[in-house]
Amino acid sequence: MDMRKPDWLRAKLPTSPEYKAVREIVDNNDLHTVCKSAQCPNMGECWSRGTATVMILGNICTRSCTFCAIQTGRPTELDMGEPARVAESIARMNLKHAVITSVARDDLKDGGASVWAATIRAVHHRMPECAVEVLTADFRGQQEYLDLVLDACPDIFNHNLETVKRLQRPIRKTARYDRSLWVLEHAKSRGFITKSGIMLGIGEKEQEIKEVLKDMLKVGVDVLTIGQYLQPSKQHAAIDRWVTPDEFARWKKYALEIGFGACESGPMIRSSYHAEEQSDMFDVRARRHRMLAEQAEQKKEALTKV
């Protein structure tokens, strides 16, 4: 296989004033972004549009997935000022849609769920009209900690399956296919818009792609993203093939035909690419306001029974 990137994967160097402004906010507020940590090919485009995907809970992951560029090892102590700092930075960027992700924190009893919840609430408080999309780990399948995050009412809940079932163990060593499906199913059962994504070009077969998409639909996933796997280093999983734009277009057509509400599919697509368009499509802010009102009513009823 020719390892040289095809022309359709070559990103333009960022030079816009908007890119520089976002970079300044990120640097000055000691923020971690998945854009930089995961070597996202869309960083220049997204930052030039004034958007960035903020990464909380540090920048060192407790897992060592063979597709991922994020550093692994022993994480630093929790930064309890992070939720407020993230919210203020999002306000300074004046975002209509904020995407927040994190490293996996298996060293913490709650997997970082309490910080997740505090961050979501801080953004809602600081920027009520900003939609908050979260891309979380699986919290080791522990419902009480997943519910901590969901109780904070993110507008879109994203958890990526990353690849087909057969390749889960070699690609996502600590994750589990069925557990990830359960995470998505539970979020859906709570009434949230759910989202997931996979990479192509890592050794999957066509029938396996169809199977993982159908498995996502069975648990109610609304939004799908499909992108090209890019090898971060020679120590990571090898690229099996370069997937053409035409094939990505075919997968988008297939996904929409079988029932996904929205699909972004292309060589450069990553989880948060054009995410703000999806929040508008599903009217997520109105859904959140209804959820928060229902929560308040339930608390009121519980107090009257005491």
mmCIF file of C-alpha atoms in Angstrom:
data_model
loop_
_atom_site.group_PDB
_atom_site.id
_atom_site.type_symbol
_atom_site.label_atom_id
_atom_site.label_comp_id
_atom_site.label_asym_id
_atom_site.label_seq_id
_atom_site.Cartn_x
_atom_site.Cartn_y
_atom_site.Cartn_z
ATOM 1 C CA MET A 1 0.000 0.000 0.000
ATOM 2 C CA ASP A 2 1.188 3.513 -0.850
ATOM 3 C CA MET A 3 1.463 5.245 2.553
ATOM 4 C CA ARG A 4 1.493 8.747 1.080
ATOM 5 C CA LYS A 5 -1.658 10.664 1.926
ATOM 6 C CA PRO A 6 -3.906 11.143 -1.100
ATOM 7 C CA ASP A 7 -4.684 14.685 -2.184
ATOM 8 C CA TRP A 8 -8.148 14.634 -0.611
ATOM 9 C CA LEU A 9 -6.552 14.309 2.853
ATOM 10 C CA ARG A 10 -4.294 17.331 2.625
ATOM 11 C CA ALA A 11 -5.479 20.124 4.924
ATOM 12 C CA LYS A 12 -4.710 23.787 4.297
ATOM 13 C CA LEU A 13 -2.440 25.633 6.704
ATOM 14 C CA PRO A 14 -4.493 27.917 8.985
ATOM 15 C CA THR A 15 -3.772 31.632 8.705
ATOM 16 C CA SER A 16 -7.046 33.422 9.489
ATOM 17 C CA PRO A 17 -7.492 35.960 12.317
ATOM 18 C CA GLU A 18 -10.260 33.749 13.740
ATOM 19 C CA TYR A 19 -7.838 30.817 14.013
ATOM 20 C CA LYS A 20 -5.336 32.984 15.860
ATOM 21 C CA ALA A 21 -8.040 34.285 18.214
ATOM 22 C CA VAL A 22 -9.166 30.774 19.196
ATOM 23 C CA ARG A 23 -5.565 29.662 19.659
ATOM 24 C CA GLU A 24 -4.968 32.625 21.975
ATOM 25 C CA ILE A 25 -8.020 31.759 24.102
ATOM 26 C CA VAL A 26 -6.944 28.110 24.325
ATOM 27 C CA ASP A 27 -3.362 28.978 25.266
ATOM 28 C CA ASN A 28 -4.204 31.767 27.711
ATOM 29 C CA ASN A 29 -6.767 29.693 29.619
ATOM 30 C CA ASP A 30 -4.625 26.568 29.921
ATOM 31 C CA LEU A 31 -7.195 24.540 28.002
ATOM 32 C CA HIS A 32 -6.621 21.112 26.544
ATOM 33 C CA THR A 33 -8.229 20.474 23.179
ATOM 34 C CA VAL A 34 -8.711 17.188 21.404
ATOM 35 C CA CYS A 35 -7.969 19.172 18.244
ATOM 36 C CA LYS A 36 -4.282 19.324 19.192
ATOM 37 C CA SER A 37 -3.956 16.220 21.388
ATOM 38 C CA ALA A 38 -5.533 13.899 18.806
ATOM 39 C CA GLN A 39 -3.868 15.606 15.819
ATOM 40 C CA CYS A 40 -7.225 16.399 14.196
ATOM 41 C CA PRO A 41 -6.867 17.259 10.486
ATOM 42 C CA ASN A 42 -9.719 19.777 10.725
ATOM 43 C CA MET A 43 -8.176 21.985 13.404
ATOM 44 C CA GLY A 44 -7.382 24.797 10.994
ATOM 45 C CA GLU A 45 -10.872 24.852 9.493
ATOM 46 C CA CYS A 46 -12.735 24.559 12.804
ATOM 47 C CA TRP A 47 -10.596 27.098 14.665
ATOM 48 C CA SER A 48 -10.994 29.466 11.725
ATOM 49 C CA ARG A 49 -14.769 29.175 12.243
ATOM 50 C CA GLY A 50 -14.280 30.050 15.914
ATOM 51 C CA THR A 51 -14.961 26.555 17.272
ATOM 52 C CA ALA A 52 -12.836 24.085 19.205
ATOM 53 C CA THR A 53 -13.412 20.781 21.001
ATOM 54 C CA VAL A 54 -12.374 21.214 24.615
ATOM 55 C CA MET A 55 -10.886 18.228 26.443
ATOM 56 C CA ILE A 56 -11.378 18.033 30.208
ATOM 57 C CA LEU A 57 -9.875 15.879 32.985
ATOM 58 C CA GLY A 58 -6.336 16.535 31.805
ATOM 59 C CA ASN A 59 -4.492 15.405 28.702
ATOM 60 C CA ILE A 60 -3.168 12.021 29.855
ATOM 61 C CA CYS A 61 -5.406 8.987 29.286
ATOM 62 C CA THR A 62 -5.467 5.830 31.403
ATOM 63 C CA ARG A 63 -6.167 3.698 28.340
ATOM 64 C CA SER A 64 -3.892 2.925 25.424
ATOM 65 C CA CYS A 65 -6.115 2.464 22.381
ATOM 66 C CA THR A 66 -3.960 1.647 19.376
ATOM 67 C CA PHE A 67 -5.669 4.178 17.084
ATOM 68 C CA CYS A 68 -5.404 7.219 19.340
ATOM 69 C CA ALA A 69 -2.750 9.953 19.444
ATOM 70 C CA ILE A 70 -3.548 11.116 22.996
ATOM 71 C CA GLN A 71 -0.785 10.508 25.540
ATOM 72 C CA THR A 72 -1.271 7.601 27.952
ATOM 73 C CA GLY A 73 0.087 7.163 31.456
ATOM 74 C CA ARG A 74 -0.617 8.313 35.004
ATOM 75 C CA PRO A 75 -2.920 11.357 34.908
ATOM 76 C CA THR A 76 -2.412 14.533 36.883
ATOM 77 C CA GLU A 77 -4.577 15.523 39.848
ATOM 78 C CA LEU A 78 -8.029 16.894 39.126
ATOM 79 C CA ASP A 79 -8.262 20.602 38.448
ATOM 80 C CA MET A 80 -11.393 21.689 40.322
ATOM 81 C CA GLY A 81 -11.299 25.097 38.646
ATOM 82 C CA GLU A 82 -11.578 23.516 35.214
ATOM 83 C CA PRO A 83 -15.398 23.646 34.821
ATOM 84 C CA ALA A 84 -15.546 27.413 35.404
ATOM 85 C CA ARG A 85 -12.522 28.021 33.182
ATOM 86 C CA VAL A 86 -14.002 25.956 30.354
ATOM 87 C CA ALA A 87 -17.308 27.812 30.620
ATOM 88 C CA GLU A 88 -15.587 31.192 30.543
ATOM 89 C CA SER A 89 -13.500 30.204 27.525
ATOM 90 C CA ILE A 90 -16.578 29.014 25.641
ATOM 91 C CA ALA A 91 -18.224 32.348 26.448
ATOM 92 C CA ARG A 92 -15.195 34.229 25.128
ATOM 93 C CA MET A 93 -15.382 32.240 21.898
ATOM 94 C CA ASN A 94 -19.103 33.102 21.810
ATOM 95 C CA LEU A 95 -19.968 29.578 20.721
ATOM 96 C CA LYS A 96 -23.442 28.581 19.627
ATOM 97 C CA HIS A 97 -22.486 24.912 19.989
ATOM 98 C CA ALA A 98 -19.727 23.636 22.284
ATOM 99 C CA VAL A 99 -18.210 20.168 22.065
ATOM 100 C CA ILE A 100 -16.553 18.808 25.202
ATOM 101 C CA THR A 101 -14.669 15.534 25.443
ATOM 102 C CA SER A 102 -12.237 13.965 27.892
ATOM 103 C CA VAL A 103 -9.543 11.418 28.350
ATOM 104 C CA ALA A 104 -10.581 8.166 30.042
ATOM 105 C CA ARG A 105 -9.983 8.403 33.796
ATOM 106 C CA ASP A 106 -10.170 4.821 35.042
ATOM 107 C CA ASP A 107 -8.034 5.918 38.002
ATOM 108 C CA LEU A 108 -11.032 7.792 39.437
ATOM 109 C CA LYS A 109 -13.893 5.966 41.147
ATOM 110 C CA ASP A 110 -16.506 7.862 39.134
ATOM 111 C CA GLY A 111 -14.434 8.012 35.946
ATOM 112 C CA GLY A 112 -14.534 11.798 36.149
ATOM 113 C CA ALA A 113 -18.347 11.953 36.031
ATOM 114 C CA SER A 114 -18.590 14.612 38.755
ATOM 115 C CA VAL A 115 -16.264 16.936 36.829
ATOM 116 C CA TRP A 116 -18.205 16.221 33.665
ATOM 117 C CA ALA A 117 -21.464 17.215 35.364
ATOM 118 C CA ALA A 118 -19.947 20.363 36.873
ATOM 119 C CA THR A 119 -18.563 21.417 33.486
ATOM 120 C CA ILE A 120 -21.862 20.927 31.654
ATOM 121 C CA ARG A 121 -23.741 22.903 34.307
ATOM 122 C CA ALA A 122 -21.122 25.662 34.296
ATOM 123 C CA VAL A 123 -21.483 26.110 30.535
ATOM 124 C CA HIS A 124 -25.287 26.066 30.739
ATOM 125 C CA HIS A 125 -25.150 28.722 33.471
ATOM 126 C CA ARG A 126 -22.631 30.935 31.679
ATOM 127 C CA MET A 127 -24.046 30.483 28.163
ATOM 128 C CA PRO A 128 -27.684 29.301 28.385
ATOM 129 C CA GLU A 129 -28.216 29.389 24.625
ATOM 130 C CA CYS A 130 -25.042 27.460 23.816
ATOM 131 C CA ALA A 131 -25.748 23.822 22.960
ATOM 132 C CA VAL A 132 -23.429 21.434 24.794
ATOM 133 C CA GLU A 133 -22.382 18.226 23.063
ATOM 134 C CA VAL A 134 -20.417 15.723 25.126
ATOM 135 C CA LEU A 135 -18.177 12.931 23.850
ATOM 136 C CA THR A 136 -17.560 10.672 26.835
ATOM 137 C CA ALA A 137 -15.792 7.470 27.770
ATOM 138 C CA ASP A 138 -17.863 4.475 28.905
ATOM 139 C CA PHE A 139 -17.466 4.951 32.702
ATOM 140 C CA ARG A 140 -16.707 1.210 32.772
ATOM 141 C CA GLY A 141 -20.405 0.549 32.277
ATOM 142 C CA GLN A 142 -21.388 1.900 35.702
ATOM 143 C CA GLN A 143 -24.841 3.409 35.367
ATOM 144 C CA GLU A 144 -24.715 5.625 38.459
ATOM 145 C CA TYR A 145 -21.768 7.564 37.024
ATOM 146 C CA LEU A 146 -23.199 7.758 33.522
ATOM 147 C CA ASP A 147 -26.388 9.116 35.093
ATOM 148 C CA LEU A 148 -24.383 11.816 36.894
ATOM 149 C CA VAL A 149 -23.399 13.146 33.472
ATOM 150 C CA LEU A 150 -26.865 12.759 31.969
ATOM 151 C CA ASP A 151 -28.504 14.502 34.945
ATOM 152 C CA ALA A 152 -26.581 17.651 33.950
ATOM 153 C CA CYS A 153 -28.569 17.648 30.672
ATOM 154 C CA PRO A 154 -26.049 17.724 27.822
ATOM 155 C CA ASP A 155 -27.774 18.611 24.568
ATOM 156 C CA ILE A 156 -26.182 15.813 22.526
ATOM 157 C CA PHE A 157 -24.605 12.686 24.010
ATOM 158 C CA ASN A 158 -21.809 11.150 21.932
ATOM 159 C CA HIS A 159 -19.930 7.929 22.572
ATOM 160 C CA ASN A 160 -17.924 6.446 19.719
ATOM 161 C CA LEU A 161 -17.780 2.767 18.832
ATOM 162 C CA GLU A 162 -14.717 3.640 16.707
ATOM 163 C CA THR A 163 -14.626 0.415 14.673
ATOM 164 C CA VAL A 164 -16.427 -2.832 13.860
ATOM 165 C CA LYS A 165 -17.036 -5.562 16.426
ATOM 166 C CA ARG A 166 -14.207 -7.864 15.281
ATOM 167 C CA LEU A 167 -11.582 -5.136 15.655
ATOM 168 C CA GLN A 168 -12.655 -3.845 19.072
ATOM 169 C CA ARG A 169 -10.113 -5.797 21.130
ATOM 170 C CA PRO A 170 -7.006 -4.951 19.052
ATOM 171 C CA ILE A 171 -8.067 -1.306 18.556
ATOM 172 C CA ARG A 172 -9.845 -0.456 21.848
ATOM 173 C CA LYS A 173 -8.092 -2.714 24.353
ATOM 174 C CA THR A 174 -10.005 -1.721 27.490
ATOM 175 C CA ALA A 175 -13.360 -0.884 25.914
ATOM 176 C CA ARG A 176 -16.081 -3.395 25.078
ATOM 177 C CA TYR A 177 -18.392 -3.338 22.066
ATOM 178 C CA ASP A 178 -21.519 -4.389 23.966
ATOM 179 C CA ARG A 179 -20.719 -1.993 26.805
ATOM 180 C CA SER A 180 -20.448 0.924 24.394
ATOM 181 C CA LEU A 181 -23.784 -0.012 22.840
ATOM 182 C CA TRP A 182 -25.302 -0.125 26.333
ATOM 183 C CA VAL A 183 -23.969 3.373 27.103
ATOM 184 C CA LEU A 184 -25.667 4.723 23.979
ATOM 185 C CA GLU A 185 -28.860 2.784 24.658
ATOM 186 C CA HIS A 186 -29.069 4.061 28.235
ATOM 187 C CA ALA A 187 -28.580 7.674 27.152
ATOM 188 C CA LYS A 188 -31.312 7.186 24.558
ATOM 189 C CA SER A 189 -33.647 5.690 27.155
ATOM 190 C CA ARG A 190 -33.235 8.909 29.158
ATOM 191 C CA GLY A 191 -34.480 10.937 26.187
ATOM 192 C CA PHE A 192 -31.205 12.314 24.821
ATOM 193 C CA ILE A 193 -30.131 12.840 21.220
ATOM 194 C CA THR A 194 -27.341 10.296 20.767
ATOM 195 C CA LYS A 195 -24.416 10.164 18.418
ATOM 196 C CA SER A 196 -21.621 7.740 17.583
ATOM 197 C CA GLY A 197 -18.879 7.298 15.021
ATOM 198 C CA ILE A 198 -16.499 4.879 13.371
ATOM 199 C CA MET A 199 -13.247 5.040 11.423
ATOM 200 C CA LEU A 200 -12.671 3.307 8.096
ATOM 201 C CA GLY A 201 -9.372 2.091 6.701
ATOM 202 C CA ILE A 202 -8.310 0.042 9.709
ATOM 203 C CA GLY A 203 -9.072 -3.454 8.382
ATOM 204 C CA GLU A 204 -12.875 -3.620 8.456
ATOM 205 C CA LYS A 205 -14.985 -5.430 5.841
ATOM 206 C CA GLU A 206 -18.074 -4.063 4.100
ATOM 207 C CA GLN A 207 -20.498 -6.451 5.809
ATOM 208 C CA GLU A 208 -18.967 -5.597 9.182
ATOM 209 C CA ILE A 209 -19.581 -1.894 8.570
ATOM 210 C CA LYS A 210 -23.228 -2.604 7.808
ATOM 211 C CA GLU A 211 -23.516 -4.659 10.989
ATOM 212 C CA VAL A 212 -22.082 -1.968 13.265
ATOM 213 C CA LEU A 213 -24.365 0.664 11.735
ATOM 214 C CA LYS A 214 -27.388 -1.573 12.281
ATOM 215 C CA ASP A 215 -26.292 -2.247 15.869
ATOM 216 C CA MET A 216 -26.148 1.513 16.459
ATOM 217 C CA LEU A 217 -29.650 1.920 15.061
ATOM 218 C CA LYS A 218 -30.974 -0.836 17.336
ATOM 219 C CA VAL A 219 -29.961 1.230 20.372
ATOM 220 C CA GLY A 220 -31.430 4.413 18.921
ATOM 221 C CA VAL A 221 -28.379 6.362 17.726
ATOM 222 C CA ASP A 222 -29.551 9.514 15.940
ATOM 223 C CA VAL A 223 -26.345 10.939 14.441
ATOM 224 C CA LEU A 224 -23.508 9.031 12.772
ATOM 225 C CA THR A 225 -20.002 10.151 11.826
ATOM 226 C CA ILE A 226 -17.665 8.177 9.554
ATOM 227 C CA GLY A 227 -14.079 9.219 8.828
ATOM 228 C CA GLN A 228 -10.710 7.968 7.608
ATOM 229 C CA TYR A 229 -8.374 6.409 10.170
ATOM 230 C CA LEU A 230 -5.036 8.225 10.251
ATOM 231 C CA GLN A 231 -2.088 6.505 11.921
ATOM 232 C CA PRO A 232 -0.631 8.845 14.591
ATOM 233 C CA SER A 233 2.755 7.078 14.606
ATOM 234 C CA LYS A 234 4.439 3.842 13.537
ATOM 235 C CA GLN A 235 3.690 2.455 17.009
ATOM 236 C CA HIS A 236 -0.058 2.722 16.376
ATOM 237 C CA ALA A 237 -2.336 0.436 14.364
ATOM 238 C CA ALA A 238 -1.436 0.384 10.687
ATOM 239 C CA ILE A 239 -3.623 1.922 7.990
ATOM 240 C CA ASP A 240 -5.224 -0.808 5.892
ATOM 241 C CA ARG A 241 -6.374 1.403 3.005
ATOM 242 C CA TRP A 242 -7.234 4.920 1.925
ATOM 243 C CA VAL A 243 -10.999 5.175 1.606
ATOM 244 C CA THR A 244 -12.112 7.310 -1.332
ATOM 245 C CA PRO A 245 -14.553 10.232 -1.065
ATOM 246 C CA ASP A 246 -16.943 8.293 -3.312
ATOM 247 C CA GLU A 247 -17.051 5.381 -0.871
ATOM 248 C CA PHE A 248 -17.692 7.740 2.032
ATOM 249 C CA ALA A 249 -20.562 9.260 0.042
ATOM 250 C CA ARG A 250 -22.022 5.786 -0.501
ATOM 251 C CA TRP A 251 -21.883 5.069 3.227
ATOM 252 C CA LYS A 252 -23.667 8.327 4.001
ATOM 253 C CA LYS A 253 -26.412 7.426 1.528
ATOM 254 C CA TYR A 254 -26.706 3.956 3.077
ATOM 255 C CA ALA A 255 -26.818 5.325 6.646
ATOM 256 C CA LEU A 256 -29.618 7.748 5.854
ATOM 257 C CA GLU A 257 -31.552 5.081 3.942
ATOM 258 C CA ILE A 258 -31.537 2.656 6.886
ATOM 259 C CA GLY A 259 -32.736 5.249 9.374
ATOM 260 C CA PHE A 260 -30.084 7.547 10.848
ATOM 261 C CA GLY A 261 -31.377 11.071 11.416
ATOM 262 C CA ALA A 262 -28.099 12.644 10.288
ATOM 263 C CA CYS A 263 -24.753 11.441 8.976
ATOM 264 C CA GLU A 264 -21.424 13.125 8.297
ATOM 265 C CA SER A 265 -19.218 10.859 6.202
ATOM 266 C CA GLY A 266 -15.950 11.790 4.531
ATOM 267 C CA PRO A 267 -12.176 11.363 4.691
ATOM 268 C CA MET A 268 -11.679 14.314 7.064
ATOM 269 C CA ILE A 269 -14.772 13.789 9.207
ATOM 270 C CA ARG A 270 -14.270 13.632 12.967
ATOM 271 C CA SER A 271 -16.830 13.463 15.786
ATOM 272 C CA SER A 272 -17.346 17.193 16.193
ATOM 273 C CA TYR A 273 -17.165 18.201 12.524
ATOM 274 C CA HIS A 274 -20.046 20.613 11.748
ATOM 275 C CA ALA A 275 -21.682 19.528 15.006
ATOM 276 C CA GLU A 276 -23.486 22.844 15.363
ATOM 277 C CA GLU A 277 -25.644 21.983 12.342
ATOM 278 C CA GLN A 278 -26.867 18.831 14.087
ATOM 279 C CA SER A 279 -27.918 20.750 17.202
ATOM 280 C CA ASP A 280 -30.104 22.987 15.049
ATOM 281 C CA MET A 281 -31.585 20.005 13.217
ATOM 282 C CA PHE A 282 -32.774 18.365 16.444
ATOM 283 C CA ASP A 283 -33.760 21.603 18.243
ATOM 284 C CA VAL A 284 -31.680 20.504 21.223
ATOM 285 C CA ARG A 285 -31.991 23.695 23.263
ATOM 286 C CA ALA A 286 -35.772 23.371 23.492
ATOM 287 C CA ARG A 287 -35.383 19.712 24.482
ATOM 288 C CA ARG A 288 -32.964 20.694 27.252
ATOM 289 C CA HIS A 289 -35.294 23.349 28.630
ATOM 290 C CA ARG A 290 -38.106 20.775 28.767
ATOM 291 C CA MET A 291 -35.845 18.261 30.535
ATOM 292 C CA LEU A 292 -34.712 20.803 33.110
ATOM 293 C CA ALA A 293 -38.318 21.832 33.741
ATOM 294 C CA GLU A 294 -39.282 18.186 34.256
ATOM 295 C CA GLN A 295 -36.363 17.711 36.666
ATOM 296 C CA ALA A 296 -37.445 20.749 38.667
ATOM 297 C CA GLU A 297 -41.029 19.487 38.839
ATOM 298 C CA GLN A 298 -39.884 16.046 39.994
ATOM 299 C CA LYS A 299 -37.764 17.598 42.751
ATOM 300 C CA LYS A 300 -40.705 19.752 43.810
ATOM 301 C CA GLU A 301 -42.985 16.712 44.012
ATOM 302 C CA ALA A 302 -40.372 14.774 45.989
ATOM 303 C CA LEU A 303 -40.104 17.599 48.534
ATOM 304 C CA THR A 304 -43.877 17.759 49.030
ATOM 305 C CA LYS A 305 -43.919 14.044 49.876
ATOM 306 C CA VAL A 306 -41.307 14.416 52.630
#
